[in-house]
XYZ file of C-alpha atoms in Angstrom:
651
model
C 117.096 107.972 122.943
C 116.219 111.539 124.148
C 112.874 113.252 125.152
C 111.837 113.525 121.231
C 112.609 109.696 120.859
C 110.184 108.693 123.651
C 107.859 111.288 122.220
C 107.655 109.678 118.814
C 107.824 106.161 120.687
C 104.506 107.232 122.611
C 102.802 108.413 119.537
C 103.554 105.602 117.378
C 102.385 103.229 119.907
C 99.187 105.651 120.610
C 98.582 105.328 116.912
C 99.205 101.652 116.596
C 97.051 100.523 119.666
C 94.592 103.542 119.183
C 94.032 102.429 115.799
C 93.034 98.825 117.358
C 90.887 100.817 120.157
C 89.316 102.807 117.541
C 88.351 99.458 116.048
C 86.258 98.409 118.860
C 82.931 99.817 119.738
C 82.974 101.898 122.898
C 80.570 101.141 125.654
C 78.150 103.718 124.313
C 78.143 102.049 120.733
C 77.855 98.778 122.797
C 74.654 100.069 124.496
C 73.398 101.543 121.334
C 73.910 97.977 119.712
C 72.048 96.263 122.242
C 69.430 98.760 122.576
C 69.069 98.471 118.452
C 69.346 94.447 118.630
C 66.299 94.785 121.274
C 64.538 96.881 118.556
C 65.384 94.767 115.820
C 64.302 91.918 117.947
C 60.854 93.173 118.649
C 60.737 94.150 114.851
C 62.006 91.014 114.137
C 59.076 89.532 116.036
C 56.695 91.589 114.401
C 58.027 90.832 110.871
C 57.857 87.048 111.896
C 54.123 87.608 112.748
C 53.461 89.437 109.431
C 55.526 86.689 107.613
C 53.298 83.998 109.184
C 50.379 85.780 108.014
C 51.767 86.400 104.546
C 52.829 82.687 104.583
C 49.437 81.448 105.155
C 48.110 83.566 102.252
C 50.583 82.244 100.295
C 50.145 78.731 101.041
C 46.398 79.668 100.087
C 47.291 81.032 96.954
C 49.747 78.188 96.255
C 46.934 75.612 96.914
C 44.623 77.612 94.656
C 47.272 77.630 91.945
C 47.809 73.835 92.661
C 44.087 73.188 92.024
C 43.823 75.465 89.191
C 44.964 73.984 85.949
C 45.230 77.368 84.209
C 47.711 79.029 86.891
C 51.193 79.354 85.997
C 53.532 76.798 87.793
C 50.301 75.257 89.364
C 52.415 71.879 89.094
C 55.580 73.468 90.848
C 54.102 74.941 93.925
C 53.587 71.518 95.527
C 55.909 68.731 95.753
C 58.503 67.030 97.988
C 61.678 68.600 98.668
C 64.855 66.662 97.964
C 68.675 67.171 98.432
C 71.185 67.074 95.714
C 74.914 67.132 96.441
C 77.688 68.807 94.285
C 80.720 67.673 95.497
C 84.789 68.130 94.568
C 87.952 67.434 96.359
C 87.535 70.972 98.158
C 83.853 71.885 98.323
C 80.302 69.808 99.099
C 77.290 71.537 97.978
C 73.880 70.486 98.843
C 71.057 71.834 96.864
C 66.939 71.496 97.571
C 64.877 71.237 94.671
C 62.517 73.343 97.054
C 63.504 77.091 95.815
C 66.476 75.541 93.685
C 69.317 77.121 95.523
C 72.201 75.946 97.886
C 71.092 75.320 101.323
C 74.468 73.974 102.629
C 78.092 74.540 101.934
C 80.822 72.312 103.378
C 84.516 73.374 102.845
C 86.784 70.239 103.199
C 89.556 70.101 104.921
C 92.640 68.437 103.770
C 94.058 65.187 105.317
C 96.525 65.817 108.056
C 95.669 69.558 108.331
C 93.828 71.743 110.551
C 93.362 74.955 108.487
C 89.623 74.015 107.823
C 88.785 72.101 110.717
C 85.172 72.737 112.046
C 84.959 74.259 115.401
C 82.057 73.163 117.756
C 82.118 76.504 119.652
C 79.734 74.580 122.376
C 82.879 72.574 123.397
C 85.816 74.722 124.392
C 88.084 71.731 124.554
C 88.001 70.911 120.956
C 87.199 67.127 121.419
C 83.904 67.451 119.104
C 85.361 69.456 116.695
C 84.778 68.057 113.007
C 88.212 67.126 111.494
C 86.879 66.631 108.207
C 85.955 69.910 107.327
C 83.810 73.666 108.129
C 80.124 73.882 107.508
C 80.069 77.402 106.624
C 75.998 77.669 106.227
C 73.310 74.964 106.779
C 69.510 75.151 106.413
C 68.302 78.626 107.169
C 71.452 80.251 107.670
C 71.743 81.424 104.289
C 68.595 81.751 102.208
C 68.341 82.902 98.318
C 65.796 83.515 95.950
C 65.150 85.070 92.888
C 61.707 87.084 91.951
C 60.323 87.784 88.437
C 57.250 90.020 87.475
C 54.687 88.199 85.389
C 51.862 89.914 83.825
C 49.319 87.990 86.005
C 51.620 87.737 89.298
C 55.016 87.775 90.584
C 57.061 84.303 90.536
C 59.597 83.677 93.507
C 61.821 80.859 93.168
C 61.593 80.350 96.606
C 57.855 79.076 96.398
C 58.971 76.565 93.575
C 59.830 72.806 93.580
C 62.271 72.043 90.576
C 62.656 68.887 89.220
C 66.437 67.471 88.722
C 68.106 66.070 85.646
C 71.374 65.916 83.829
C 72.881 65.058 87.844
C 76.651 64.354 87.966
C 78.656 65.054 90.760
C 79.680 68.576 89.615
C 76.636 69.331 87.947
C 72.626 69.551 87.804
C 69.744 71.063 85.801
C 66.690 71.711 87.896
C 63.774 72.898 86.108
C 60.253 74.353 87.201
C 57.333 74.061 84.719
C 55.184 77.122 84.216
C 52.838 75.355 81.877
C 52.987 72.582 78.926
C 56.408 73.753 77.393
C 57.061 76.835 79.613
C 59.763 76.234 82.034
C 62.425 78.158 84.421
C 65.582 76.335 84.379
C 68.418 76.639 87.088
C 71.861 75.056 85.599
C 74.614 74.483 88.326
C 78.353 73.551 87.537
C 80.642 73.587 90.202
C 84.221 73.961 89.306
C 87.393 72.209 90.425
C 88.184 74.461 93.432
C 85.800 76.917 95.087
C 83.723 78.352 92.100
C 79.753 77.473 91.363
C 78.733 78.753 88.015
C 74.763 79.349 88.247
C 72.390 79.944 84.794
C 68.944 81.077 85.217
C 66.865 80.787 81.744
C 62.925 81.105 81.184
C 62.025 79.009 78.274
C 58.972 79.505 76.124
C 57.759 82.153 78.623
C 58.144 85.604 76.635
C 54.555 86.254 76.280
C 54.021 85.414 80.095
C 56.122 88.779 80.790
C 55.761 92.512 80.657
C 58.140 93.387 77.554
C 59.589 95.891 79.819
C 60.037 93.854 82.635
C 64.016 92.694 81.988
C 64.921 92.802 85.589
C 64.733 89.856 88.215
C 64.927 90.595 92.071
C 68.075 88.807 94.026
C 66.965 88.384 97.556
C 70.349 87.245 99.405
C 70.525 86.839 103.345
C 73.063 85.107 105.560
C 73.114 84.799 109.313
C 77.051 84.661 109.537
C 78.009 81.711 111.970
C 80.844 82.112 114.698
C 83.291 79.520 113.414
C 86.134 80.592 115.728
C 86.311 80.570 119.745
C 86.491 84.087 120.165
C 83.005 85.819 119.230
C 84.271 89.611 119.881
C 87.275 89.292 117.974
C 85.687 87.334 115.434
C 82.695 90.058 115.060
C 85.320 92.684 114.110
C 86.164 90.649 110.612
C 82.546 89.724 109.753
C 81.027 92.063 107.272
C 79.411 92.673 104.124
C 81.836 93.969 101.450
C 81.454 94.820 97.583
C 83.088 95.794 94.212
C 81.780 98.150 91.830
C 81.976 97.771 88.134
C 83.990 101.137 88.085
C 86.653 99.014 90.514
C 85.803 100.478 93.514
C 85.907 98.725 96.826
C 83.659 99.332 99.914
C 81.989 97.382 102.984
C 79.400 98.163 105.594
C 80.757 99.158 108.980
C 81.660 96.143 110.808
C 81.126 98.087 114.244
C 77.623 98.932 114.209
C 74.325 98.307 112.472
C 74.411 99.509 109.118
C 72.058 100.100 105.870
C 73.465 101.571 102.634
C 71.458 102.113 99.343
C 74.414 101.950 96.883
C 74.548 104.391 93.876
C 76.994 102.478 91.787
C 76.406 99.471 89.940
C 77.969 96.346 91.601
C 80.071 93.837 90.340
C 79.925 91.301 93.017
C 78.878 91.304 96.904
C 80.620 89.166 99.589
C 79.036 87.738 102.923
C 82.310 87.067 104.987
C 83.621 86.311 108.490
C 86.975 85.985 109.773
C 88.125 83.337 107.510
C 85.711 82.239 104.881
C 83.287 83.878 102.522
C 80.349 83.494 100.131
C 80.833 85.998 97.334
C 78.064 86.494 94.477
C 79.160 87.610 91.295
C 77.168 89.160 88.472
C 77.978 88.700 84.638
C 76.388 91.869 83.758
C 76.518 93.253 86.969
C 73.762 94.523 89.954
C 71.771 97.408 89.171
C 72.355 100.666 90.910
C 70.414 101.216 94.334
C 71.249 97.613 95.727
C 70.131 97.637 99.376
C 72.373 96.403 101.928
C 72.098 95.959 105.648
C 74.224 94.609 108.296
C 73.147 94.066 111.858
C 75.389 92.497 114.694
C 74.303 89.875 116.985
C 75.030 90.231 120.926
C 77.061 87.486 122.356
C 75.215 87.808 125.601
C 71.802 86.810 124.210
C 73.434 83.485 122.625
C 75.687 81.993 125.368
C 73.532 79.322 125.952
C 73.250 78.353 122.274
C 75.092 75.580 120.519
C 75.240 77.731 117.245
C 76.045 81.285 117.556
C 75.988 84.328 115.120
C 77.793 87.167 114.421
C 76.101 89.325 111.835
C 72.723 89.235 110.135
C 73.600 90.150 106.283
C 71.145 90.785 103.688
C 71.803 92.234 99.986
C 68.763 92.982 98.124
C 69.669 93.672 94.344
C 68.198 93.536 90.807
C 70.026 91.358 87.765
C 69.477 91.281 84.107
C 66.726 88.871 83.019
C 65.842 87.849 79.532
C 61.974 86.886 79.087
C 62.613 85.579 75.823
C 65.207 82.863 77.402
C 68.059 83.897 74.647
C 70.248 85.183 76.867
C 70.223 83.658 80.508
C 70.875 85.337 83.665
C 74.526 84.163 84.530
C 75.756 84.105 88.247
C 79.033 83.001 89.853
C 79.429 82.135 93.562
C 82.827 81.583 95.627
C 82.226 79.859 98.292
C 85.773 79.259 100.303
C 88.344 80.402 102.490
C 89.756 83.951 102.807
C 93.128 82.846 101.538
C 94.802 85.845 99.593
C 96.442 83.591 96.672
C 93.256 81.175 96.259
C 91.247 84.250 95.827
C 93.284 85.374 93.452
C 93.843 82.175 91.479
C 90.347 81.467 91.514
C 89.687 84.049 89.246
C 90.982 82.016 86.180
C 87.912 79.525 86.737
C 85.432 82.406 85.901
C 83.805 82.364 82.652
C 82.731 86.190 82.981
C 86.543 87.363 81.973
C 86.663 90.245 84.213
C 89.133 91.170 86.784
C 87.335 90.155 89.647
C 90.050 91.265 92.549
C 88.356 88.640 94.723
C 91.647 88.728 96.913
C 90.095 92.255 98.195
C 88.220 90.463 100.589
C 91.092 89.588 102.526
C 91.694 93.017 104.479
C 95.504 94.008 104.513
C 95.027 97.509 105.896
C 94.825 100.808 104.424
C 96.818 101.626 101.314
C 100.480 101.985 102.537
C 100.324 98.813 104.962
C 98.342 96.881 102.038
C 101.457 97.385 100.003
C 103.872 96.173 102.610
C 101.430 93.115 103.261
C 101.185 92.358 99.585
C 104.588 92.577 98.443
C 106.697 91.836 101.615
C 104.664 89.680 104.701
C 102.480 87.964 102.377
C 105.291 86.593 99.751
C 107.733 85.916 102.977
C 104.926 84.107 104.879
C 103.840 82.285 102.482
C 107.699 80.885 101.476
C 108.071 80.104 105.229
C 104.649 78.183 105.615
C 105.300 75.861 102.298
C 108.865 75.054 103.851
C 106.950 73.001 106.491
C 108.019 75.433 109.238
C 105.657 75.583 112.307
C 103.548 78.660 112.467
C 104.930 79.698 115.588
C 108.532 79.608 114.196
C 107.223 81.603 111.166
C 106.255 84.548 113.199
C 109.793 84.279 115.042
C 111.531 84.281 111.694
C 109.463 87.096 110.275
C 110.095 89.134 113.427
C 113.685 88.363 112.968
C 113.529 89.424 109.065
C 112.203 92.735 110.376
C 114.373 93.560 112.891
C 117.088 92.931 110.687
C 115.757 95.139 108.068
C 114.941 97.720 110.748
C 118.122 97.428 112.674
C 119.955 100.146 110.505
C 117.424 102.647 111.676
C 117.014 101.140 115.162
C 121.126 102.007 115.713
C 120.801 105.054 114.295
C 117.906 105.890 116.696
C 120.091 104.625 119.567
C 123.482 106.274 118.707
C 121.446 109.645 118.152
C 120.549 108.906 122.342
C 124.115 107.868 123.043
C 125.482 111.192 121.608
C 123.183 113.130 123.710
C 124.160 110.971 126.854
C 127.598 111.846 126.486
C 127.095 115.261 125.866
C 124.995 115.846 128.709
C 127.959 117.091 131.325
C 128.608 119.793 128.388
C 124.859 120.854 128.022
C 124.701 121.394 131.641
C 127.755 123.526 131.658
C 126.625 125.333 128.772
C 122.871 125.847 130.018
C 123.299 126.401 133.722
C 123.161 129.924 133.875
C 119.359 129.586 131.972
C 117.400 128.215 135.152
C 115.001 131.169 135.515
C 111.454 129.817 133.603
C 111.937 133.088 131.598
C 115.246 132.004 130.410
C 114.045 128.740 128.605
C 113.717 130.025 125.103
C 117.473 130.881 125.529
C 118.080 127.613 126.976
C 117.208 125.837 124.262
C 118.930 127.983 121.727
C 122.063 127.145 123.832
C 121.375 123.413 123.653
C 120.620 123.952 119.809
C 123.788 125.515 119.332
C 125.894 122.880 120.954
C 124.020 120.374 119.009
C 124.886 122.000 115.904
C 128.495 122.424 116.756
C 129.048 118.824 117.781
C 127.212 117.549 114.791
C 124.102 116.039 116.937
C 120.371 116.135 115.656
C 117.783 115.708 118.635
C 115.230 114.693 115.955
C 117.609 111.687 114.579
C 116.464 109.609 117.126
C 113.044 109.965 116.588
C 112.504 109.852 112.802
C 113.861 106.503 112.423
C 110.814 105.047 114.751
C 108.200 106.664 112.593
C 109.586 104.655 109.773
C 109.005 101.789 111.441
C 105.532 102.353 112.338
C 104.168 101.411 108.868
C 105.670 97.976 109.401
C 104.186 97.402 112.858
C 100.507 98.643 111.777
C 100.611 96.380 108.724
C 101.707 93.320 110.918
C 98.688 94.326 113.137
C 96.536 93.984 109.878
C 98.559 91.085 108.919
C 97.929 88.293 111.645
C 94.306 88.258 112.221
C 93.675 87.620 108.612
C 96.247 84.953 107.980
C 94.199 81.683 107.478
C 97.670 79.905 107.666
C 97.661 80.343 111.283
C 93.817 78.668 111.771
C 94.227 75.722 113.929
C 97.995 75.865 114.114
C 99.271 74.964 117.323
C 102.723 76.124 119.157
C 104.052 75.615 122.491
C 101.019 75.935 124.768
C 98.688 77.870 122.087
C 96.267 75.367 120.723
C 95.091 77.910 118.180
C 97.518 80.963 116.989
C 94.114 82.399 115.530
C 92.209 82.733 118.508
C 93.039 83.852 122.292
C 94.866 81.352 124.273
C 92.988 81.330 127.933
C 94.815 80.329 131.066
C 91.573 81.008 132.952
C 88.114 81.247 132.057
C 84.869 82.221 133.550
C 81.368 81.752 132.609
C 80.117 85.592 132.567
C 81.622 88.624 130.780
C 83.528 91.226 133.070
C 83.815 94.969 131.866
C 86.863 95.367 129.795
C 88.292 91.694 130.201
C 85.457 89.710 128.847
C 85.203 86.049 130.390
C 88.892 85.105 130.013
C 92.798 85.669 130.464
C 95.090 85.287 127.634
C 98.584 84.227 128.454
C 100.271 85.907 125.534
C 98.531 89.251 126.248
C 99.854 89.097 129.542
C 103.518 88.285 128.209
C 103.067 90.974 125.581
C 101.774 93.288 128.396
C 104.848 91.972 130.701
C 107.560 92.782 127.642
C 106.203 96.176 127.163
C 106.636 96.956 130.723
C 110.320 95.807 130.392
C 110.861 97.391 127.446
C 109.440 100.568 129.095
C 111.689 100.013 131.810
C 114.929 99.647 129.816
C 114.153 102.454 128.023
C 113.564 104.512 130.777
C 116.878 103.639 132.498
C 118.807 104.870 129.157
C 116.965 108.054 129.240
C 118.177 108.925 132.534
C 121.508 109.788 131.701
C 120.683 112.390 128.976
C 117.973 114.883 130.246
C 118.826 117.825 131.856
C 116.793 120.552 133.605
C 113.102 120.669 132.422
C 113.556 117.948 130.298
C 114.224 115.580 133.184
C 111.268 116.751 134.972
C 109.073 115.989 131.977
C 110.814 112.535 131.727
C 109.270 111.938 135.219
C 105.943 112.380 133.757
C 106.486 110.393 130.745
C 107.844 107.184 132.831
C 104.168 106.913 134.424
C 102.938 107.081 130.626
C 105.018 104.465 129.554
C 104.401 102.299 132.487
C 100.530 102.920 132.354
C 100.353 102.543 128.620
C 101.082 98.525 128.601
C 98.266 98.183 131.215
C 95.710 99.739 128.754
C 96.902 97.237 125.977
C 96.196 94.454 128.049
C 92.412 95.391 128.336
C 92.670 96.201 124.307
C 94.153 93.016 123.549
C 93.231 90.334 125.937
C 90.665 89.359 123.120
C 92.906 89.315 120.343
C 94.653 86.021 118.595
C 97.559 84.588 120.099
C 99.259 84.779 117.191
C 99.148 88.629 116.768
C 100.099 89.068 120.596
C 102.952 86.466 120.287
C 104.249 88.442 117.621
C 104.291 91.615 119.399
C 105.792 89.772 122.583
C 108.712 88.198 120.521
C 108.980 91.769 118.737
C 109.377 93.914 122.014
C 111.779 91.039 123.534
C 113.936 91.452 120.669
C 113.944 95.092 120.726
C 114.711 94.868 124.605
C 117.755 92.596 123.421
C 119.059 94.756 120.925
C 118.780 97.668 123.071
C 120.854 95.959 125.836
C 123.401 94.763 123.263
C 123.835 97.964 121.742
C 124.216 99.881 125.283
C 127.035 97.283 126.405
C 128.670 97.546 122.972
C 128.925 101.558 123.001
C 131.794 102.998 124.186
C 131.071 106.376 125.616
C 134.726 107.699 125.792
C 135.296 106.657 122.274
C 131.963 108.200 121.132
C 132.768 111.328 122.958
C 136.312 111.826 121.199
C 134.399 111.474 117.823
C 132.113 114.453 119.075
C 135.063 116.661 120.114
C 136.661 116.065 116.739
C 133.428 116.935 115.035
C 133.147 119.922 116.920
C 137.014 121.043 115.917
C 136.423 120.253 112.295
C 133.225 122.290 112.323
C 134.832 125.191 113.984
C 137.749 125.235 111.160
C 134.553 125.272 108.653
C 131.938 126.794 110.366
C 128.556 126.233 109.076
C 125.360 128.557 109.316
C 123.185 127.384 111.659
C 120.188 125.672 110.109
C 117.258 123.584 111.220
C 115.710 123.694 114.749
C 118.639 125.648 115.998
C 118.017 128.378 113.581
C 114.393 128.548 114.073
C 114.857 128.981 117.606
C 116.898 131.687 117.284
C 114.736 133.376 114.766
C 111.974 132.914 117.070
C 114.102 134.748 120.412
C 114.691 137.437 117.766
C 111.346 138.244 117.034
C 110.281 137.827 120.961
C 113.249 139.960 121.748
C 112.071 142.624 119.079
C 108.803 142.206 120.534
C 109.822 142.845 123.998
C 111.555 145.969 122.629
C 108.609 147.475 120.768
C 106.306 146.932 123.963
C 108.742 148.926 126.165
C 108.870 151.489 123.926
C 105.281 151.614 123.648
C 105.148 151.378 127.818
C 107.836 154.464 127.753
C 105.518 156.653 125.437
C 102.361 155.946 127.283
C 103.966 157.178 130.473
C 105.632 160.490 129.122
C 101.728 161.246 127.889
């Protein structure tokens, strides 16, 4: 590789890992988040106090309603909460008759699998993990209420006690009586996989509502639990996503506290962490003006907690409501894993007849990278996974396949560098008279002229590297979102979806955190090895000022991997392992190409090209032509300056 190739490689690496660095919050942002967290904590305390006062008033109002036979829902504001369980082979949901909503979601693990194992993050050894499944939320972790505006007062479902009926393993009807013959009914039906169908209907209550009140308020809140052993890394993938009825997708910034009032009508809203999500879908859509909030929790403030939380997500929306009861308010919930194909197929269980595109919850990168992951990485990864191949071997095989696909480009890049290497003596001879700084333009032109004669393009070593860049970034987006890696072990790595510590300590150190990841160290080591190897190849092809510039670039190439260590120490072992294997294979390929290239034969081929070009001379083009034109323009400018100077002296 020549200087241009090295520059291209540095730019590619800078873009790739700069993208990772850009995704991480800066120190100022972390400080701002911490300060915001403290402010939010104070505000939360004030809100909690106000909530207690409001709760006391509410209880007093409920007590008054309970003792007032004429008050709406006077029999439903008191009672004893009981739990109702809906379950299938993949999901178990617990509903409470107090509020009539889901209070616990348990995703069942497949027998013999580790994909949906529940991690006890307080026990880093993993001995107390739940092998049977993952508790996505429980108790007050997630809260949902529907508020209806009646003529006399607002009705909130969270204050009502419902009576269950028609109960089976997958269905239940919950009814709250407003008055004799007047009821509010919630009907639940759990599908065969991860879809829950919900219908809310008012019965015989038309006269109790304002005829213009055709909306109900949906207030949905979740404290997203840490599910993986790697708070900082998992927190990057916990966020609030949504899709509009126009088909657009968006999300709240996952690296900072964020609040947004959405101007478009929403089709669904998702509360997600790295590998699991809860998605609320509306048949008629949520009205414009939805108020969405995301607040990031601080790891340091939760270090001694058995359960830690990543984000506090909240969505306040309005849905259609028919007071006459002729048309129910219909919602659906997806509660399950962030598996691309499961999310794509679960749409078939929806009764709404829409293109939900729930698979967009799985972030596969920006458009170009998403195309690569959607139509190449995912199918290949799924094929190898379904064949029962261990995940570590799958990553190696994908790396080998990518190396095979990009080998022609890599070889072309190397051969361009090799051509420049064997031409170095001739370049030295052709440019030795241009040693002065003011002669650099002429020197570059002489070099370009010689390259043109031999049919060599300096940029040909750089462009193939640029072509590979989308693949590297696509894998950067794919691996952390691949739930198939969750719980999978390989060699010394207990879980490919999180870091693999060889050393841990109790407190966070600046830039490093609370551990050292072995795969990250191997990745950095392989990057140093590859940088050293490529630098050795460069020494024989750089001349003059290029050689001096290369000395400076060597330091950059050696320091860059050290910077990567601080960036990737928190990243998953699967991603670091992929980069380690990829760089190792790249070094092997470069070594083999170097050993199998005969410089004498290559030079003979170039001399034959030069002889052929002399017989059939071609007009200078490309960079050589541009340099010649620039030199001519500069010479013309100098001539005019000299002429003006002579005229000035005569005057």
